[in-house]
PDB file of C-alpha atoms in Angstrom:
ATOM      1  CA  MET A 280       0.073   0.035  -0.026  1.00 35.00           C
ATOM      2  CA  GLU A 281       1.550   3.323  -0.956  1.00 36.00           C
ATOM      3  CA  GLY A 282       2.688   5.506   1.865  1.00 38.00           C
ATOM      4  CA  SER A 283       1.658   2.943   4.367  1.00 38.00           C
ATOM      5  CA  GLY A 284       5.428   2.757   5.917  1.00 42.00           C
ATOM      6  CA  ALA A 285       4.793  -1.155   6.069  1.00 44.00           C
ATOM      7  CA  ALA A 286       7.928  -3.268   6.768  1.00 48.00           C
ATOM      8  CA  GLY A 287      10.078  -3.570   3.662  1.00 50.00           C
ATOM      9  CA  SER A 288       8.093  -0.712   1.818  1.00 49.00           C
ATOM     10  CA  GLY A 289      11.342   1.075   0.955  1.00 56.00           C
ATOM     11  CA  LYS A 290      10.262   4.377   2.636  1.00 74.00           C
ATOM     12  CA  ARG A 291      13.507   4.690   4.491  1.00 80.00           C
ATOM     13  CA  SER A 292      15.583   7.741   4.013  1.00 89.00           C
ATOM     14  CA  ALA A 293      18.239   8.258   1.448  1.00 91.00           C
ATOM     15  CA  THR A 294      20.838   8.389   4.290  1.00 92.00           C
ATOM     16  CA  ALA A 295      19.525   4.955   5.505  1.00 90.00           C
ATOM     17  CA  ARG A 296      19.823   3.446   2.171  1.00 90.00           C
ATOM     18  CA  ALA A 297      23.475   4.819   1.787  1.00 92.00           C
ATOM     19  CA  ALA A 298      24.340   3.406   5.110  1.00 94.00           C
ATOM     20  CA  PHE A 299      22.794   0.077   3.982  1.00 96.00           C
ATOM     21  CA  GLN A 300      25.178   0.203   0.926  1.00 95.00           C
ATOM     22  CA  ARG A 301      28.264   0.978   2.862  1.00 97.00           C
ATOM     23  CA  GLY A 302      27.410  -1.886   5.276  1.00 98.00           C
ATOM     24  CA  LEU A 303      26.883  -4.224   2.092  1.00 97.00           C
ATOM     25  CA  ALA A 304      30.205  -3.300   0.681  1.00 97.00           C
ATOM     26  CA  ALA A 305      31.959  -3.937   3.888  1.00 98.00           C
ATOM     27  CA  LEU A 306      30.043  -7.300   4.264  1.00 98.00           C
ATOM     28  CA  THR A 307      30.960  -8.274   0.707  1.00 97.00           C
ATOM     29  CA  GLN A 308      34.738  -7.610   1.452  1.00 97.00           C
ATOM     30  CA  TRP A 309      34.437  -9.680   4.679  1.00 98.00           C
ATOM     31  CA  VAL A 310      32.673 -12.687   2.777  1.00 97.00           C
ATOM     32  CA  GLU A 311      35.253 -12.568   0.066  1.00 97.00           C
ATOM     33  CA  ARG A 312      38.014 -12.800   2.640  1.00 97.00           C
ATOM     34  CA  GLU A 313      36.610 -14.943   5.526  1.00 97.00           C
ATOM     35  CA  GLY A 314      33.406 -16.551   3.930  1.00 96.00           C
ATOM     36  CA  ALA A 315      29.782 -16.214   4.336  1.00 95.00           C
ATOM     37  CA  GLU A 316      29.642 -18.929   7.089  1.00 94.00           C
ATOM     38  CA  ARG A 317      32.133 -17.183   9.410  1.00 95.00           C
ATOM     39  CA  PRO A 318      30.275 -14.783  11.891  1.00 95.00           C
ATOM     40  CA  VAL A 319      31.401 -11.284  12.004  1.00 97.00           C
ATOM     41  CA  PRO A 320      32.613 -10.427  15.499  1.00 98.00           C
ATOM     42  CA  ARG A 321      30.335  -7.673  17.023  1.00 97.00           C
ATOM     43  CA  LYS A 322      33.363  -5.296  17.513  1.00 98.00           C
ATOM     44  CA  HIS A 323      34.757  -5.818  14.103  1.00 98.00           C
ATOM     45  CA  ILE A 324      35.362  -2.691  12.011  1.00 98.00           C
ATOM     46  CA  GLU A 325      35.944  -3.052   8.191  1.00 98.00           C
ATOM     47  CA  THR A 326      37.473  -0.280   6.148  1.00 98.00           C
ATOM     48  CA  VAL A 327      35.966   0.318   2.498  1.00 97.00           C
ATOM     49  CA  SER A 328      36.487   2.787  -0.080  1.00 95.00           C
ATOM     50  CA  VAL A 329      33.491   5.035  -0.930  1.00 90.00           C
ATOM     51  CA  ASP A 330      34.031   7.687  -3.609  1.00 91.00           C
ATOM     52  CA  GLY A 331      37.668   7.308  -3.252  1.00 94.00           C
ATOM     53  CA  GLU A 332      37.720   7.819   0.358  1.00 95.00           C
ATOM     54  CA  ASP A 333      38.242   5.079   3.174  1.00 97.00           C
ATOM     55  CA  VAL A 334      35.389   4.773   5.525  1.00 96.00           C
ATOM     56  CA  ASP A 335      35.338   2.482   8.618  1.00 98.00           C
ATOM     57  CA  VAL A 336      32.296   0.548   8.865  1.00 98.00           C
ATOM     58  CA  ARG A 337      31.497  -0.975  12.380  1.00 98.00           C
ATOM     59  CA  LEU A 338      30.570  -4.191  10.466  1.00 98.00           C
ATOM     60  CA  GLY A 339      29.662  -6.300  13.662  1.00 98.00           C
ATOM     61  CA  VAL A 340      27.107  -3.746  14.782  1.00 98.00           C
ATOM     62  CA  TRP A 341      25.818  -3.306  11.196  1.00 98.00           C
ATOM     63  CA  VAL A 342      25.276  -7.141  10.757  1.00 97.00           C
ATOM     64  CA  SER A 343      23.469  -7.409  14.126  1.00 97.00           C
ATOM     65  CA  ASN A 344      21.229  -4.406  13.161  1.00 96.00           C
ATOM     66  CA  ALA A 345      20.403  -5.667   9.617  1.00 96.00           C
ATOM     67  CA  LYS A 346      19.757  -9.034  10.890  1.00 96.00           C
ATOM     68  CA  SER A 347      17.365  -7.754  13.565  1.00 96.00           C
ATOM     69  CA  ARG A 348      15.676  -5.410  11.013  1.00 94.00           C
ATOM     70  CA  PHE A 349      15.842  -7.941   8.152  1.00 94.00           C
ATOM     71  CA  ASP A 350      11.863  -7.796   7.455  1.00 93.00           C
ATOM     72  CA  GLY A 351      12.205  -3.826   7.317  1.00 92.00           C
ATOM     73  CA  LEU A 352      14.547  -4.037   4.619  1.00 93.00           C
ATOM     74  CA  SER A 353      13.562  -3.551   0.991  1.00 93.00           C
ATOM     75  CA  GLU A 354      13.224  -6.819  -1.267  1.00 94.00           C
ATOM     76  CA  ASP A 355      16.214  -5.680  -3.039  1.00 95.00           C
ATOM     77  CA  GLU A 356      18.197  -5.183   0.061  1.00 95.00           C
ATOM     78  CA  ARG A 357      17.132  -8.615   1.190  1.00 96.00           C
ATOM     79  CA  LYS A 358      18.157 -10.160  -2.190  1.00 96.00           C
ATOM     80  CA  GLN A 359      21.555  -8.589  -1.926  1.00 97.00           C
ATOM     81  CA  LEU A 360      22.229 -10.170   1.504  1.00 97.00           C
ATOM     82  CA  THR A 361      20.785 -13.508   0.043  1.00 96.00           C
ATOM     83  CA  ALA A 362      23.092 -13.343  -2.850  1.00 96.00           C
ATOM     84  CA  LEU A 363      26.245 -13.158  -0.529  1.00 96.00           C
ATOM     85  CA  GLY A 364      25.182 -16.426   0.899  1.00 95.00           C
ATOM     86  CA  ILE A 365      24.497 -14.935   4.441  1.00 95.00           C
ATOM     87  CA  PRO A 366      22.971 -17.876   6.202  1.00 94.00           C
ATOM     88  CA  TRP A 367      20.371 -15.813   8.230  1.00 93.00           C
ATOM     89  CA  ALA A 368      19.279 -13.882   5.089  1.00 93.00           C
ATOM     90  CA  GLY A 369      18.234 -17.204   3.197  1.00 83.00           C
TER      91      GLY A 369
END
């Protein structure tokens, strides 16, 4: 329903969507290096390049938040996590 704000409706701010993409980039790096089955430690910080600048992403916290808010993510965001092979996203 348009404008209902229902879970997964994609009504999040541009800032929230950008933060998701930064976290996804960090998680992609982690999966390439460590594998999708290895859990990210809560305090882990992953450095990614965003627009030519290095950005520290608190990946452990990001994963915890993404996991607990999974139902509120857009369908596309859920598919991106599933495509990485993240066990809790499948």
